[in-house]
Amino acid sequence: MKNYSTRYNSIIKACVLFGELCICSGLFYVFYLWAQFLGKHDELVASLSQVLIIITLCYLVCAIHGGVVLHMRKVYPYQIVMRVFRNIFYFSILTGTLLSIGKFMNIYTLYFPAYISALFLTLSIYRLALRAIIKRFRASGKNLRHVVLVGSTSNNIELYHELTDDPSTGAKVEGYFDDEPNSQMPSQCQYLGRPEDVQSYLKAHPYIHYLFCCLPSRRSNIIVPIINYCENNLVHFFSVPNLHNYLHNRVYFNMIGNVPYLSLRTDPLSYPENKFLKRAFDIVFSLLFLCTLFPIILIIVTIITKLTMPGPIFFRQKRNGLNDKPQIRN
């Protein structure tokens, strides 16, 4: 069986990146014409072609690093927008640094921030529109991905609904394997046999793309041969842990070295861009407060203190310090 899924996803990624590079360059050219129309000829120091090459290469690096998620079977709009935001964040830093150090362009004007903002908005709309097209294409029954389930625990039952309730996921569940039929499985999900019959079924149905297994680890004598067959025949194997006995909320997969573990929540400050944004917000907000509201508040507090309390506004007291030396403390 040929791995059409990987080829199909690669085509989508290539088309998305090519379209975004065209948008990145085309939008910059539009802003260039707008600046020329307004008579601002000092925005670009180098030639237009040099700047276009730099911003195109910078965005290509950032987009490849950030990746594309709109082709995934289950993805939400906010995840697509956040991925665009991360790409634009890295792109603005990398491009701004290169253009400023190389003296290709004056980035300390309204031109560059306006271009970055417009690029973020345009790319978000572009990716969301492509996602809508892909969902409609899959909902029409094209580009189906055939799925089988091994085990019928509550996680696989919930997984069945996640895959089939929304036709735009483009998944068709052929059935499930278990030691015996499970009455809790939906009637539309056909019972295919025992877990020992999985390999023979896959050999007879080479069009299967995904296999989700929720068998417990003590049945490794059955799971390992299934994994080996899937790896050798381009079937995507996924292990579904049964956590509903003690976890009833969302969990996140992480790795420490080669050891996997699950966490109950993600730490937003674990991402460097979030740390940078938080630090930048703290500095900018503090400076704005000190330059705007703080002087007014200081004057009001000073007047109230002087009218209601005797003595100086700022408290001063003589105290003994090291080796009983007198010191004035404020």
Coordinates of C-alpha atoms in Angstrom, one line a residue:
M1 CA 0.0 0.0 0.0
K2 CA 1.4 3.4 -1.0
N3 CA 1.4 6.1 1.6
Y4 CA -0.9 8.5 -0.2
S5 CA -1.6 10.4 3.1
T6 CA 2.0 11.6 3.5
R7 CA 2.1 12.6 -0.2
Y8 CA -1.2 14.4 0.0
N9 CA -0.2 16.3 3.2
S10 CA 3.1 17.3 1.6
I11 CA 1.3 18.8 -1.4
I12 CA -0.9 20.8 0.9
K13 CA 2.1 22.1 2.9
A14 CA 3.9 23.0 -0.3
C15 CA 0.9 24.9 -1.7
V16 CA 0.3 26.7 1.6
L17 CA 3.9 27.8 1.8
F18 CA 4.0 28.9 -1.8
G19 CA 0.8 30.9 -1.5
E20 CA 2.1 32.6 1.7
L21 CA 5.4 33.5 0.1
C22 CA 3.4 35.2 -2.7
I23 CA 1.3 37.0 -0.2
C24 CA 4.3 38.1 1.8
S25 CA 6.1 39.6 -1.2
G26 CA 2.9 40.9 -2.9
L27 CA 1.7 42.7 0.3
F28 CA 5.1 44.3 0.8
Y29 CA 5.0 45.5 -2.8
V30 CA 1.6 47.0 -2.2
F31 CA 2.8 48.8 0.9
Y32 CA 5.8 50.0 -1.1
L33 CA 3.5 51.5 -3.7
W34 CA 1.4 53.1 -1.0
A35 CA 4.5 54.7 0.5
Q36 CA 5.5 56.0 -2.9
F37 CA 2.0 57.4 -3.4
L38 CA 2.3 59.3 0.0
G39 CA 5.6 60.7 -1.0
K40 CA 7.7 58.8 1.5
H41 CA 10.7 57.8 -0.5
D42 CA 13.1 57.3 2.4
E43 CA 11.5 54.1 3.7
L44 CA 13.8 51.8 1.7
V45 CA 17.5 52.4 1.7
A46 CA 18.4 49.4 -0.5
S47 CA 16.6 48.4 -3.8
L48 CA 13.1 46.9 -3.7
S49 CA 14.4 43.5 -5.1
Q50 CA 17.0 43.1 -2.3
V51 CA 14.4 43.8 0.4
L52 CA 11.9 41.4 -1.2
I53 CA 14.5 38.6 -1.4
I54 CA 15.3 39.1 2.3
I55 CA 11.8 39.1 3.6
T56 CA 10.9 36.1 1.4
L57 CA 13.8 34.0 2.7
C58 CA 13.1 35.1 6.3
Y59 CA 9.5 34.1 6.0
L60 CA 10.3 30.8 4.4
V61 CA 12.6 29.9 7.3
C62 CA 10.0 30.9 9.9
A63 CA 7.2 29.1 8.1
I64 CA 9.1 25.9 7.8
H65 CA 10.1 26.1 11.4
G66 CA 6.5 26.9 12.5
G67 CA 4.9 24.3 10.3
V68 CA 1.4 24.0 8.9
V69 CA -1.5 22.5 10.9
L70 CA -4.5 23.2 8.7
H71 CA -4.2 19.9 6.8
M72 CA -4.6 17.8 10.1
R73 CA -7.8 15.8 10.5
K74 CA -8.8 17.5 13.7
V75 CA -7.7 21.1 14.2
Y76 CA -9.5 24.2 15.5
P77 CA -9.5 27.7 14.0
Y78 CA -7.7 29.2 17.0
Q79 CA -4.9 26.8 16.6
I80 CA -4.4 27.9 13.0
V81 CA -4.4 31.6 14.0
M82 CA -2.0 31.0 16.8
R83 CA 0.4 29.2 14.4
V84 CA 0.2 32.1 12.1
F85 CA 0.9 34.5 15.0
R86 CA 4.0 32.5 16.0
N87 CA 5.3 32.5 12.4
I88 CA 4.7 36.3 12.1
F89 CA 6.3 36.9 15.5
Y90 CA 9.5 35.2 14.6
F91 CA 9.4 36.7 11.1
S92 CA 9.1 40.2 12.4
I93 CA 12.1 39.8 14.8
L94 CA 14.3 38.1 12.2
T95 CA 13.4 40.4 9.3
G96 CA 13.5 43.6 11.4
T97 CA 17.0 42.6 12.7
L98 CA 18.4 41.9 9.3
L99 CA 16.9 45.0 7.6
S100 CA 18.1 47.2 10.5
I101 CA 21.6 45.8 10.8
G102 CA 22.1 45.7 7.0
K103 CA 20.6 49.2 6.6
F104 CA 18.3 48.0 3.9
M105 CA 15.2 49.7 5.3
N106 CA 14.1 52.0 8.1
I107 CA 11.9 49.9 10.3
Y108 CA 11.3 52.5 12.9
T109 CA 8.5 54.1 11.1
L110 CA 4.8 53.3 10.7
Y111 CA 5.5 51.4 7.5
F112 CA 7.0 48.2 8.9
P113 CA 4.5 47.7 11.8
A114 CA 1.6 48.3 9.5
Y115 CA 3.0 45.8 7.0
I116 CA 3.5 43.2 9.8
S117 CA -0.1 43.7 11.1
A118 CA -1.6 43.5 7.6
L119 CA 0.5 40.4 6.9
F120 CA -0.8 38.6 10.1
L121 CA -4.4 39.4 9.2
T122 CA -4.0 38.4 5.6
L123 CA -2.3 35.1 6.3
S124 CA -4.8 34.2 9.0
I125 CA -7.7 34.7 6.6
Y126 CA -5.7 32.8 3.9
R127 CA -5.1 29.7 6.1
L128 CA -8.7 29.7 7.5
A129 CA -10.1 29.9 4.0
L130 CA -7.8 27.0 2.9
R131 CA -9.0 25.0 6.0
A132 CA -12.6 25.6 5.0
I133 CA -11.9 24.4 1.5
I134 CA -10.1 21.2 2.8
K135 CA -13.0 20.5 5.2
R136 CA -15.6 20.8 2.4
F137 CA -13.5 18.6 0.1
R138 CA -13.2 15.9 2.8
A139 CA -16.9 16.2 3.8
S140 CA -17.8 15.4 0.2
G141 CA -16.4 11.9 0.6
K142 CA -13.1 12.5 -1.2
N143 CA -9.7 11.8 0.4
L144 CA -11.2 9.4 2.9
R145 CA -8.9 7.8 5.5
H146 CA -9.9 4.3 6.5
V147 CA -9.6 3.6 10.2
V148 CA -9.8 0.5 12.4
L149 CA -10.0 0.4 16.2
V150 CA -8.4 -2.3 18.4
G151 CA -10.1 -2.5 21.7
S152 CA -13.5 -0.9 22.8
T153 CA -12.7 1.0 26.0
S154 CA -14.3 4.3 26.7
N155 CA -11.5 6.2 25.0
N156 CA -11.9 4.3 21.7
I157 CA -15.7 4.8 21.9
E158 CA -15.1 8.6 22.3
L159 CA -12.5 8.5 19.6
Y160 CA -15.1 6.9 17.3
H161 CA -17.4 9.8 17.8
E162 CA -14.6 12.3 17.3
L163 CA -13.8 10.8 13.9
T164 CA -17.3 10.2 12.6
D165 CA -19.5 13.0 14.1
D166 CA -17.9 15.6 11.9
P167 CA -17.7 14.5 8.3
S168 CA -15.1 17.1 7.5
T169 CA -12.4 15.0 9.3
G170 CA -12.5 12.7 6.3
A171 CA -12.3 9.5 8.3
K172 CA -14.3 6.3 7.8
V173 CA -14.1 3.8 10.7
E174 CA -14.4 0.3 9.3
G175 CA -15.0 -1.3 12.7
Y176 CA -13.3 -2.5 15.8
F177 CA -11.5 -5.6 17.2
D178 CA -12.0 -6.9 20.8
D179 CA -12.3 -10.1 22.7
E180 CA -16.0 -10.0 22.3
P181 CA -18.6 -7.5 20.9
N182 CA -19.2 -4.5 23.1
S183 CA -22.8 -3.4 23.5
Q184 CA -21.6 0.2 24.3
M185 CA -20.0 0.6 20.9
P186 CA -22.3 2.4 18.4
S187 CA -24.3 0.0 16.2
Q188 CA -22.7 1.6 13.1
C189 CA -19.3 0.5 14.2
Q190 CA -19.0 -3.1 13.0
Y191 CA -17.4 -5.8 15.1
L192 CA -14.5 -7.2 13.1
G193 CA -13.2 -10.0 15.3
R194 CA -10.6 -10.6 18.1
P195 CA -7.3 -8.7 18.4
E196 CA -5.5 -11.8 17.2
D197 CA -7.2 -11.3 13.8
V198 CA -5.9 -7.8 13.2
Q199 CA -3.0 -8.8 11.0
S200 CA -5.0 -11.0 8.7
Y201 CA -7.6 -8.3 8.4
L202 CA -5.0 -5.7 7.4
K203 CA -3.6 -8.1 4.8
A204 CA -7.0 -8.6 3.3
H205 CA -7.7 -4.8 3.4
P206 CA -4.5 -3.0 2.3
Y207 CA -6.3 0.4 2.0
I208 CA -6.4 0.9 5.8
H209 CA -4.6 4.1 6.8
Y210 CA -4.9 4.4 10.6
L211 CA -5.1 1.9 13.5
F212 CA -5.9 3.1 17.0
C213 CA -5.1 0.6 19.7
C214 CA -6.3 0.9 23.3
L215 CA -5.3 -2.6 24.6
P216 CA -3.6 -2.6 28.0
S217 CA 0.2 -3.0 28.0
R218 CA 0.0 -6.5 29.6
R219 CA -1.2 -7.7 26.2
S220 CA 2.1 -6.8 24.6
N221 CA 2.3 -10.2 22.9
I222 CA -0.6 -9.0 20.7
I223 CA 0.3 -5.3 20.4
V224 CA 4.0 -5.7 19.3
P225 CA 3.2 -7.9 16.2
I226 CA 0.5 -5.4 15.2
I227 CA 3.0 -2.5 15.6
N228 CA 5.6 -4.4 13.5
Y229 CA 3.1 -5.1 10.7
C230 CA 1.9 -1.5 10.7
E231 CA 5.4 -0.2 10.5
N232 CA 6.3 -2.5 7.6
N233 CA 3.1 -1.8 5.6
L234 CA 2.7 2.0 6.0
V235 CA -0.2 1.8 8.4
H236 CA -0.2 4.6 11.0
F237 CA -0.3 3.0 14.4
F238 CA -1.6 5.0 17.4
S239 CA -1.7 3.9 21.0
V240 CA -4.7 5.3 22.9
P241 CA -4.2 5.2 26.7
N242 CA -7.3 4.5 28.8
L243 CA -7.3 7.4 31.3
H244 CA -11.0 7.8 32.0
N245 CA -10.7 5.8 35.2
Y246 CA -8.9 8.7 37.0
L247 CA -8.6 11.6 34.5
H248 CA -11.6 13.3 33.2
N249 CA -10.1 16.4 31.7
R250 CA -7.7 17.2 28.8
V251 CA -4.1 16.0 29.1
Y252 CA -1.0 16.9 27.2
F253 CA 1.8 14.6 26.0
N254 CA 5.4 15.5 26.9
M255 CA 8.8 14.0 26.9
I256 CA 11.8 14.1 29.3
G257 CA 14.6 12.5 27.3
N258 CA 13.1 9.2 26.1
V259 CA 10.5 9.0 28.9
P260 CA 7.0 10.0 27.9
Y261 CA 4.6 11.5 30.4
L262 CA 1.2 13.2 30.5
S263 CA 0.5 16.6 32.1
L264 CA -2.9 18.1 33.0
R265 CA -2.1 21.6 31.6
T266 CA 0.5 23.3 29.5
D267 CA 2.8 26.1 30.8
P268 CA 2.4 29.1 28.5
L269 CA 5.8 30.5 29.7
S270 CA 7.6 27.4 28.5
Y271 CA 7.5 28.9 25.0
P272 CA 10.3 31.5 24.4
E273 CA 7.9 33.8 22.4
N274 CA 5.5 33.9 25.4
K275 CA 8.3 34.8 27.8
F276 CA 9.4 37.6 25.4
L277 CA 5.9 38.9 25.1
K278 CA 5.3 38.9 28.8
R279 CA 8.6 40.7 29.5
A280 CA 7.9 43.2 26.7
F281 CA 4.4 43.8 28.1
D282 CA 5.8 44.4 31.6
I283 CA 8.4 46.9 30.5
V284 CA 6.1 48.8 28.1
F285 CA 3.2 48.9 30.5
S286 CA 5.5 50.0 33.4
L287 CA 7.0 52.8 31.3
L288 CA 3.6 54.0 30.2
F289 CA 2.4 54.0 33.8
L290 CA 5.4 55.9 35.0
C291 CA 5.2 58.5 32.2
T292 CA 1.4 59.1 32.4
L293 CA -0.5 58.1 35.5
F294 CA 2.2 58.0 38.1
P295 CA 3.0 61.7 38.2
I296 CA -0.7 62.5 38.7
I297 CA -1.1 59.9 41.4
L298 CA 2.1 61.2 43.1
I299 CA 0.9 64.8 43.2
I300 CA -2.5 63.7 44.6
V301 CA -0.9 61.5 47.3
T302 CA 1.6 64.3 48.2
I303 CA -1.2 66.9 48.6
I304 CA -3.3 64.5 50.7
T305 CA -0.4 63.5 52.9
K306 CA 0.6 67.1 53.5
L307 CA -2.9 68.2 54.4
T308 CA -3.7 65.3 56.7
M309 CA -0.4 64.4 58.4
P310 CA 2.2 66.6 60.1
G311 CA 5.8 66.5 59.2
P312 CA 7.6 66.0 55.9
I313 CA 6.1 64.2 53.0
F314 CA 8.9 61.6 52.8
F315 CA 9.6 59.8 56.1
R316 CA 13.1 60.0 57.4
Q317 CA 14.5 58.4 60.5
K318 CA 17.9 58.2 62.1
R319 CA 19.0 54.6 63.0
N320 CA 22.1 52.8 64.0
G321 CA 23.7 50.7 61.4
L322 CA 26.8 48.5 61.3
N323 CA 29.2 49.1 64.3
D324 CA 26.5 51.5 65.7
K325 CA 27.2 54.1 63.0
P326 CA 24.2 56.4 62.7
Q327 CA 22.4 56.3 59.3
I328 CA 19.5 58.2 57.8
R329 CA 16.8 55.9 56.5
N330 CA 14.0 57.0 54.2

